[in-house]
Amino acid sequence: MGSVFRGEGVPVRERFDCWRELLARTRASDMTSVHADDFRAEMRRLELGPVTLLRSSFPPTRFRRTAALVRRTDPEVYHLTMPLDGGLALTRGAGDRTRTFGRGDLYLVDSSTPYDVRALGVPAPGRPERRTEAVGIDFPAALLPLPPQRLREVLGLGFSVRAGSAALLSQFLLGLDRQAAALGPDEAARMGAVTVDLVAAWLARELEAEAVLPEEARHLALAQEVRAFVRRNLHDPDLTPAVIAAAHHVSVSHLHRVFTCQSQGRTLAAWIRERRLEQAHRELADPTRRTTPVQTVAARCGFARADDFSRAFRTAYGLSPREHRQQALAGGRPGGA
């Protein structure tokens, strides 16, 4: 289902070839590096059905997918890349200008068009060479339910992950990377399908082409947007389904139907309450907030009435908020943790 490469576990003379072979399984290119003789890199590769998730850290390297290489072999896949540290300079196709992407950007290219990518790198603590860190996904072009001629408008461009559907996609990819080791085969394949749907929703939003998306992809994107909106506004006691529906320009009935379907039967109101209780549970166990009154924690988590908060907390965790705080700060096992 996946593999991990760490340079320290491979003989020095074989490191670059091993890393290049692993990456070339989905990103075949002519790779060169001035550090090839002592290549210190790491890569985690996770198979999510037909989707491949890559998390890598490496010194300055050049990746050239030439026209000859495209003619020789073209798997017809898309490569989405998000730098986490350092920069990547991309030149795509003949005569295209070079664009540089860094932390906070993502870009999409295809295997059917030549490209030249240079990893610029930044100084890294304890490392003699500059480093680039990135996360990316590779997936068959046929999986993306958008017209190829429209997609050409966005290939090779940089998009900010600081807001909108690109932010949701970036957060999902980072979360997926963190949970990689815990995914079983069936769940991994399902996460691959979800990933492609989120990519499609992001691109459709950029192209103003949401109408061509399958209904499932639109519903998944709406549910993800709603979850992110709720997390940003948990403190607001007036955060109701009606407010959320208005913020997303849908009817309350449509919101309820979509969210319940995308949350395995859990209602939106129940999901909001669970997130509020989880936040309160964490804050009450935080030693840096031990002097914060319980009612203040409740209000910060969106509970307008202290009595409602106490009842809901005891139902969820089997302890009152004060009992949970006392146990947590005394080093005991918090109820429901």
Short mmCIF file of C-alpha atoms in Angstrom, two decimals:
data_model
loop_
_atom_site.label_atom_id
_atom_site.label_comp_id
_atom_site.label_asym_id
_atom_site.label_seq_id
_atom_site.Cartn_x
_atom_site.Cartn_y
_atom_site.Cartn_z
CA MET A 1 0.00 0.00 0.00
CA GLY A 2 2.94 2.31 0.56
CA SER A 3 6.65 2.66 1.08
CA VAL A 4 9.12 4.88 2.90
CA PHE A 5 12.56 5.94 1.69
CA ARG A 6 15.17 7.32 4.07
CA GLY A 7 18.60 8.04 2.72
CA GLU A 8 20.36 7.02 5.92
CA GLY A 9 19.31 3.40 5.42
CA VAL A 10 20.77 3.09 1.89
CA PRO A 11 24.45 2.92 0.84
CA VAL A 12 25.70 6.37 -0.14
CA ARG A 13 26.36 5.50 -3.79
CA GLU A 14 22.87 4.03 -4.22
CA ARG A 15 20.77 6.72 -2.57
CA PHE A 16 20.07 8.92 -5.55
CA ASP A 17 19.24 6.01 -7.88
CA CYS A 18 16.90 4.46 -5.30
CA TRP A 19 15.09 7.73 -4.68
CA ARG A 20 14.87 8.45 -8.42
CA GLU A 21 13.45 4.98 -9.12
CA LEU A 22 10.80 5.35 -6.43
CA LEU A 23 9.67 8.77 -7.68
CA ALA A 24 9.73 7.68 -11.35
CA ARG A 25 6.93 5.17 -10.75
CA THR A 26 4.45 8.00 -11.24
CA ARG A 27 6.65 11.02 -12.10
CA ALA A 28 9.02 9.75 -14.77
CA SER A 29 11.60 12.38 -15.70
CA ASP A 30 15.32 12.89 -16.18
CA MET A 31 16.45 13.72 -12.65
CA THR A 32 19.80 15.27 -11.85
CA SER A 33 21.33 16.76 -8.71
CA VAL A 34 24.69 18.21 -7.75
CA HIS A 35 24.22 16.18 -4.54
CA ALA A 36 23.79 12.84 -6.35
CA ASP A 37 27.01 11.42 -4.88
CA ASP A 38 25.69 11.89 -1.33
CA PHE A 39 21.95 12.31 -1.74
CA ARG A 40 20.14 12.85 1.55
CA ALA A 41 16.41 12.63 0.95
CA GLU A 42 13.26 11.19 2.49
CA MET A 43 10.04 10.14 0.84
CA ARG A 44 6.79 8.61 2.00
CA ARG A 45 4.70 7.09 -0.76
CA LEU A 46 1.11 6.01 -0.08
CA GLU A 47 -1.15 4.17 -2.51
CA LEU A 48 -4.79 5.33 -2.28
CA GLY A 49 -6.35 3.09 -4.90
CA PRO A 50 -5.39 4.70 -8.23
CA VAL A 51 -4.15 7.83 -6.43
CA THR A 52 -0.58 8.14 -5.10
CA LEU A 53 0.26 10.48 -2.23
CA LEU A 54 3.89 11.63 -1.99
CA ARG A 55 5.56 13.44 0.90
CA SER A 56 9.21 14.24 0.25
CA SER A 57 12.19 16.22 1.48
CA PHE A 58 15.27 16.54 -0.74
CA PRO A 59 18.25 18.75 -1.72
CA PRO A 60 18.36 20.85 -4.92
CA THR A 61 17.32 18.63 -7.82
CA ARG A 62 16.21 19.11 -11.41
CA PHE A 63 13.31 17.16 -12.97
CA ARG A 64 13.10 17.32 -16.78
CA ARG A 65 10.26 15.57 -18.55
CA THR A 66 11.37 16.01 -22.13
CA ALA A 67 9.34 15.75 -25.33
CA ALA A 68 11.25 12.56 -26.17
CA LEU A 69 10.30 11.05 -22.83
CA VAL A 70 6.65 12.00 -23.34
CA ARG A 71 6.67 10.28 -26.75
CA ARG A 72 8.35 7.20 -25.30
CA THR A 73 5.95 6.73 -22.39
CA ASP A 74 2.95 8.70 -21.23
CA PRO A 75 0.84 7.26 -18.39
CA GLU A 76 -1.60 10.20 -18.79
CA VAL A 77 -1.60 11.29 -15.19
CA TYR A 78 -1.92 14.60 -13.38
CA HIS A 79 0.66 15.72 -10.83
CA LEU A 80 -0.51 18.11 -8.12
CA THR A 81 2.29 19.56 -5.99
CA MET A 82 2.23 21.74 -2.88
CA PRO A 83 5.60 23.02 -1.59
CA LEU A 84 5.80 23.07 2.21
CA ASP A 85 9.28 24.58 2.45
CA GLY A 86 11.66 25.83 -0.20
CA GLY A 87 10.71 26.73 -3.76
CA LEU A 88 10.00 24.97 -7.05
CA ALA A 89 10.60 26.73 -10.37
CA LEU A 90 8.45 25.32 -13.21
CA THR A 91 8.80 25.79 -16.95
CA ARG A 92 6.07 23.96 -18.82
CA GLY A 93 6.12 23.36 -22.58
CA ALA A 94 8.11 25.15 -25.24
CA GLY A 95 8.32 28.91 -24.83
CA ASP A 96 6.41 29.02 -21.54
CA ARG A 97 7.70 31.42 -18.91
CA THR A 98 9.14 30.09 -15.68
CA ARG A 99 6.93 30.33 -12.61
CA THR A 100 8.17 29.89 -9.06
CA PHE A 101 6.04 28.36 -6.33
CA GLY A 102 6.66 28.29 -2.60
CA ARG A 103 4.95 27.62 0.66
CA GLY A 104 1.28 28.50 0.37
CA ASP A 105 1.02 27.59 -3.33
CA LEU A 106 -0.05 24.55 -5.28
CA TYR A 107 0.07 23.76 -8.97
CA LEU A 108 -1.07 21.07 -11.40
CA VAL A 109 0.75 19.66 -14.43
CA ASP A 110 0.15 16.67 -16.68
CA SER A 111 2.48 13.93 -17.89
CA SER A 112 1.54 14.62 -21.53
CA THR A 113 3.32 17.99 -21.71
CA PRO A 114 7.08 18.46 -21.25
CA TYR A 115 8.15 20.30 -18.13
CA ASP A 116 11.28 21.35 -16.31
CA VAL A 117 11.18 21.70 -12.52
CA ARG A 118 14.06 22.98 -10.40
CA ALA A 119 13.94 22.53 -6.64
CA LEU A 120 15.50 25.69 -5.21
CA GLY A 121 15.60 24.77 -1.55
CA VAL A 122 16.14 26.83 1.59
CA PRO A 123 18.72 26.51 4.37
CA ALA A 124 17.76 23.74 6.79
CA PRO A 125 18.89 23.46 10.44
CA GLY A 126 21.62 20.86 10.83
CA ARG A 127 21.89 20.25 7.08
CA PRO A 128 24.85 21.18 4.89
CA GLU A 129 22.66 21.57 1.80
CA ARG A 130 19.50 23.55 1.04
CA ARG A 131 16.24 21.59 1.23
CA THR A 132 12.84 21.47 -0.41
CA GLU A 133 9.86 19.79 1.23
CA ALA A 134 6.62 19.09 -0.61
CA VAL A 135 3.49 16.99 -0.62
CA GLY A 136 1.76 15.95 -3.82
CA ILE A 137 -0.62 13.52 -5.46
CA ASP A 138 -0.55 11.71 -8.78
CA PHE A 139 -3.72 10.30 -10.36
CA PRO A 140 -4.98 9.15 -13.77
CA ALA A 141 -6.27 12.00 -15.94
CA ALA A 142 -9.36 9.91 -16.77
CA LEU A 143 -10.57 10.20 -13.15
CA LEU A 144 -11.05 13.96 -13.31
CA PRO A 145 -14.63 14.72 -14.41
CA LEU A 146 -13.79 17.99 -16.15
CA PRO A 147 -13.32 18.72 -19.88
CA PRO A 148 -9.62 18.40 -20.78
CA GLN A 149 -9.79 21.54 -22.92
CA ARG A 150 -10.91 23.55 -19.88
CA LEU A 151 -8.20 22.07 -17.68
CA ARG A 152 -5.53 23.42 -20.02
CA GLU A 153 -6.45 26.87 -18.67
CA VAL A 154 -5.11 26.03 -15.19
CA LEU A 155 -2.21 23.66 -15.87
CA GLY A 156 1.10 25.11 -14.74
CA LEU A 157 -0.46 28.02 -12.85
CA GLY A 158 0.04 28.69 -9.15
CA PHE A 159 -2.89 28.90 -6.74
CA SER A 160 -2.87 30.10 -3.16
CA VAL A 161 -3.95 27.62 -0.49
CA ARG A 162 -4.73 30.37 2.00
CA ALA A 163 -8.45 30.60 1.24
CA GLY A 164 -11.34 28.96 -0.55
CA SER A 165 -11.53 25.44 -1.91
CA ALA A 166 -7.74 25.30 -2.41
CA ALA A 167 -7.36 25.79 1.35
CA LEU A 168 -9.73 22.90 2.00
CA LEU A 169 -7.82 20.70 -0.41
CA SER A 170 -4.45 21.55 1.15
CA GLN A 171 -5.73 20.85 4.67
CA PHE A 172 -7.16 17.54 3.52
CA LEU A 173 -3.85 16.50 1.92
CA LEU A 174 -1.86 17.39 5.03
CA GLY A 175 -4.31 15.50 7.23
CA LEU A 176 -4.16 12.52 4.91
CA ASP A 177 -0.37 12.54 5.13
CA ARG A 178 -0.49 12.61 8.93
CA GLN A 179 -2.90 9.67 9.05
CA ALA A 180 -1.15 7.62 6.35
CA ALA A 181 0.12 4.90 8.67
CA ALA A 182 -3.34 4.28 10.14
CA LEU A 183 -5.20 3.70 6.87
CA GLY A 184 -6.24 0.18 5.92
CA PRO A 185 -6.53 -0.87 2.23
CA ASP A 186 -10.28 -0.25 1.94
CA GLU A 187 -10.13 3.11 3.68
CA ALA A 188 -7.09 4.13 1.62
CA ALA A 189 -8.95 3.44 -1.64
CA ARG A 190 -11.95 5.43 -0.40
CA MET A 191 -9.68 8.34 0.55
CA GLY A 192 -8.23 8.28 -2.96
CA ALA A 193 -11.70 8.74 -4.45
CA VAL A 194 -12.44 11.56 -1.98
CA THR A 195 -9.15 13.24 -2.91
CA VAL A 196 -9.99 13.28 -6.62
CA ASP A 197 -13.45 14.67 -5.86
CA LEU A 198 -11.90 17.51 -3.85
CA VAL A 199 -9.41 18.26 -6.62
CA ALA A 200 -12.28 18.33 -9.10
CA ALA A 201 -14.30 20.68 -6.87
CA TRP A 202 -11.34 23.03 -6.47
CA LEU A 203 -10.63 23.15 -10.21
CA ALA A 204 -14.30 23.54 -11.09
CA ARG A 205 -14.48 26.53 -8.75
CA GLU A 206 -11.40 28.08 -10.37
CA LEU A 207 -12.87 27.50 -13.84
CA GLU A 208 -16.43 28.46 -12.84
CA ALA A 209 -17.51 25.07 -14.12
CA GLU A 210 -19.25 23.56 -11.07
CA ALA A 211 -22.24 22.59 -13.21
CA VAL A 212 -20.25 19.91 -15.03
CA LEU A 213 -19.25 18.12 -11.83
CA PRO A 214 -21.05 14.93 -10.79
CA GLU A 215 -23.52 15.47 -7.97
CA GLU A 216 -21.43 13.40 -5.51
CA ALA A 217 -18.38 15.62 -6.04
CA ARG A 218 -20.45 18.78 -5.50
CA HIS A 219 -21.97 17.37 -2.33
CA LEU A 220 -18.61 16.28 -0.95
CA ALA A 221 -17.14 19.72 -1.57
CA LEU A 222 -20.09 21.43 0.14
CA ALA A 223 -19.78 19.18 3.19
CA GLN A 224 -16.05 19.89 3.45
CA GLU A 225 -16.63 23.63 3.15
CA VAL A 226 -19.31 23.50 5.84
CA ARG A 227 -17.04 21.60 8.24
CA ALA A 228 -14.28 24.17 7.76
CA PHE A 229 -16.76 27.04 8.24
CA VAL A 230 -18.06 25.48 11.46
CA ARG A 231 -14.57 25.00 12.90
CA ARG A 232 -13.80 28.67 12.26
CA ASN A 233 -16.99 29.77 14.00
CA LEU A 234 -17.46 27.34 16.89
CA HIS A 235 -17.32 30.26 19.33
CA ASP A 236 -20.52 31.77 17.91
CA PRO A 237 -23.61 30.58 19.87
CA ASP A 238 -25.77 31.70 16.94
CA LEU A 239 -24.09 29.28 14.55
CA THR A 240 -27.21 27.53 13.29
CA PRO A 241 -27.96 25.50 10.16
CA ALA A 242 -29.85 28.52 8.79
CA VAL A 243 -26.78 30.77 9.22
CA ILE A 244 -24.53 28.14 7.64
CA ALA A 245 -26.90 27.59 4.72
CA ALA A 246 -27.06 31.33 4.03
CA ALA A 247 -23.25 31.60 4.10
CA HIS A 248 -23.03 28.86 1.46
CA HIS A 249 -25.94 30.07 -0.67
CA VAL A 250 -28.02 26.90 -0.32
CA SER A 251 -31.35 26.12 1.29
CA VAL A 252 -31.50 24.70 4.82
CA SER A 253 -33.19 21.54 3.57
CA HIS A 254 -30.50 20.98 0.93
CA LEU A 255 -27.78 21.58 3.51
CA HIS A 256 -29.31 19.06 5.92
CA ARG A 257 -29.75 16.45 3.21
CA VAL A 258 -26.23 16.76 1.84
CA PHE A 259 -24.46 16.98 5.19
CA THR A 260 -26.30 14.01 6.69
CA CYS A 261 -25.54 11.91 3.63
CA GLN A 262 -21.85 12.90 3.64
CA SER A 263 -21.53 12.30 7.42
CA GLN A 264 -22.82 8.72 7.61
CA GLY A 265 -26.20 9.79 8.98
CA ARG A 266 -24.95 12.33 11.53
CA THR A 267 -26.92 15.56 11.51
CA LEU A 268 -25.28 18.95 11.22
CA ALA A 269 -26.49 20.05 14.65
CA ALA A 270 -25.07 16.89 16.25
CA TRP A 271 -21.74 17.36 14.46
CA ILE A 272 -21.47 20.98 15.66
CA ARG A 273 -22.18 19.93 19.24
CA GLU A 274 -19.55 17.17 19.06
CA ARG A 275 -16.90 19.60 17.81
CA ARG A 276 -17.76 22.10 20.57
CA LEU A 277 -17.53 19.44 23.26
CA GLU A 278 -14.22 18.18 21.88
CA GLN A 279 -12.78 21.70 21.97
CA ALA A 280 -13.99 22.22 25.54
CA HIS A 281 -12.58 18.83 26.54
CA ARG A 282 -9.13 19.86 25.25
CA GLU A 283 -9.22 23.34 26.79
CA LEU A 284 -10.23 22.09 30.22
CA ALA A 285 -7.28 19.67 30.22
CA ASP A 286 -4.82 22.37 29.15
CA PRO A 287 -2.60 23.32 32.12
CA THR A 288 -1.98 26.78 30.64
CA ARG A 289 -5.71 27.49 31.02
CA ARG A 290 -6.23 26.00 34.47
CA THR A 291 -7.40 29.35 35.91
CA THR A 292 -9.91 30.05 33.15
CA PRO A 293 -13.44 29.69 34.59
CA VAL A 294 -15.42 26.75 33.25
CA GLN A 295 -18.20 29.04 32.06
CA THR A 296 -15.64 31.04 30.06
CA VAL A 297 -14.47 27.87 28.34
CA ALA A 298 -18.09 26.98 27.63
CA ALA A 299 -18.78 30.40 26.09
CA ARG A 300 -15.61 30.24 23.99
CA CYS A 301 -16.83 26.92 22.59
CA GLY A 302 -20.22 28.32 21.64
CA PHE A 303 -22.36 27.24 24.61
CA ALA A 304 -24.57 30.15 25.64
CA ARG A 305 -25.88 28.49 28.82
CA ALA A 306 -23.59 26.94 31.42
CA ASP A 307 -26.25 24.39 32.45
CA ASP A 308 -26.65 23.15 28.89
CA PHE A 309 -22.89 22.80 28.60
CA SER A 310 -22.56 20.81 31.84
CA ARG A 311 -25.35 18.41 30.90
CA ALA A 312 -23.99 17.85 27.39
CA PHE A 313 -20.44 17.38 28.69
CA ARG A 314 -21.49 14.79 31.30
CA THR A 315 -23.54 12.90 28.72
CA ALA A 316 -20.59 12.78 26.32
CA TYR A 317 -17.77 12.02 28.77
CA GLY A 318 -19.33 10.66 31.96
CA LEU A 319 -17.86 13.46 34.08
CA SER A 320 -18.73 17.06 34.81
CA PRO A 321 -16.45 19.68 33.23
CA ARG A 322 -14.85 20.42 36.64
CA GLU A 323 -14.28 16.73 37.38
CA HIS A 324 -12.61 16.27 33.99
CA ARG A 325 -10.36 19.28 34.59
CA GLN A 326 -9.36 18.05 38.05
CA GLN A 327 -8.48 14.57 36.78
CA ALA A 328 -6.60 15.87 33.75
CA LEU A 329 -4.53 18.38 35.67
CA ALA A 330 -3.82 15.86 38.45
CA GLY A 331 -2.39 13.47 35.85
CA GLY A 332 -5.31 11.06 35.97
CA ARG A 333 -7.13 9.57 33.03
CA PRO A 334 -9.70 12.12 31.76
CA GLY A 335 -13.15 10.70 31.25
CA GLY A 336 -13.97 9.95 27.64
CA ALA A 337 -10.47 10.74 26.41
#
